[in-house]
């Protein structure tokens, strides 16, 4: 029933949280786990990059006292797989991801047994506690996209979406092979997206939008208002650097500008922001990548339903390699399943069980997936409309819905 699209993706998004939970505590270990021996190494590797002093999480998890105080919340969030935050299933049943933040079932059982036993401390280690795993960084920085000025979000808007037309000053085409977003004020940055402008006409439009409004940039809630721009960079807080799969990259054109769309959320205050994006570049790449989407756009979600599924399918228009994806729904979404029929067989492309609107971003497959011309792709999104009194349909607004998988792909 749903109309489908396979077009260059223009992404926009908003706020709020929805999550399903899976009650899947695997069998508990025989010995009662202790903090120092069993739990601290798990927290160091999987939690402390965000849960440290000054990190993006609201509390730290760096010592025994932190962990003891929050043991029950840790047990609940790890068992439900809402923490560490990663919306795609990384269990191996439907692919695994290079950026996958994921605890094994055994680790979850260990944490649960420890919390249930009253969070025992155990013997402190002789040497230093396990070192936290650092967020990913770039191996080199070739260029920085800089706002070059500050912007203070509009006090009248709780969520201020602002678009800035920025000139990277390129004398020749280059390819982005990795990026690292450095927010000016991390607590205010909900997410950002950098788009490439490819033609002088688009650039003139972007500049007229900018000129039509006082202040730096133009307001662009939900839509950047310049059609056919290309996605280059997208990130929320806590993502660290993202490096694209070896041999692939996204083109930036000589002489052309970019549009940086930032969603500022003023929950934690309002300050002047100047955000920067470090880029890793190559002069050429063996395979130029593109971001294209499959979407179910004719959404019709009746109210007061615990579970509504919406699907769409479409033929694959060329031979492609899928390197990764970014699933996208709004706040009613709970799950997503993307699959393809390839040479008569069903391939699972993505499974989302714990959709959380706050955690947006690309993840790359550990093993890329080839699809052929004539294969069929199918996307199914699941929603919970119990909190709604009226029918919800497709739209850009936060209270509308979407059902999209953006794929990072190359053509073969
Ligand atoms: C990528 C960053 C990041 C990582 C990694 C991370 N957290 Fe969080 N965590 C957050 C943020 C941000 C919040 C607050 C907002 C939210 O709940 O999404 C949070 C909230 C929580 C909460 C509060 C309740 C809840 O579920 O919202 C608990 C408990 C928690 N984290 C535990 C953990 C544990 C345990 C780990 C590791 C196994 C972990 N977190 C890994 C960022 C992170």
mmCIF file of C-alpha atoms in Angstrom, residues 43 47 91 145 154 157 172 202 240 283 310 317 319 345:
data_model
loop_
_atom_site.group_PDB
_atom_site.id
_atom_site.type_symbol
_atom_site.label_atom_id
_atom_site.label_comp_id
_atom_site.label_asym_id
_atom_site.label_seq_id
_atom_site.Cartn_x
_atom_site.Cartn_y
_atom_site.Cartn_z
ATOM 1 C CA UNK A 43 31.780 -0.214 32.540
ATOM 2 C CA UNK A 47 30.041 3.051 29.454
ATOM 3 C CA UNK A 91 23.808 -9.659 18.046
ATOM 4 C CA UNK A 145 34.472 23.135 8.517
ATOM 5 C CA UNK A 154 16.536 31.817 19.799
ATOM 6 C CA UNK A 157 12.297 28.280 20.585
ATOM 7 C CA UNK A 172 39.235 21.031 -6.527
ATOM 8 C CA UNK A 202 21.085 25.799 -5.185
ATOM 9 C CA UNK A 240 33.149 10.317 18.348
ATOM 10 C CA UNK A 283 41.776 13.535 -3.581
ATOM 11 C CA UNK A 310 3.724 -0.087 8.113
ATOM 12 C CA UNK A 317 17.544 -0.105 -9.435
ATOM 13 C CA UNK A 319 23.941 -3.378 -8.569
ATOM 14 C CA UNK A 345 16.825 -15.635 -0.765
#
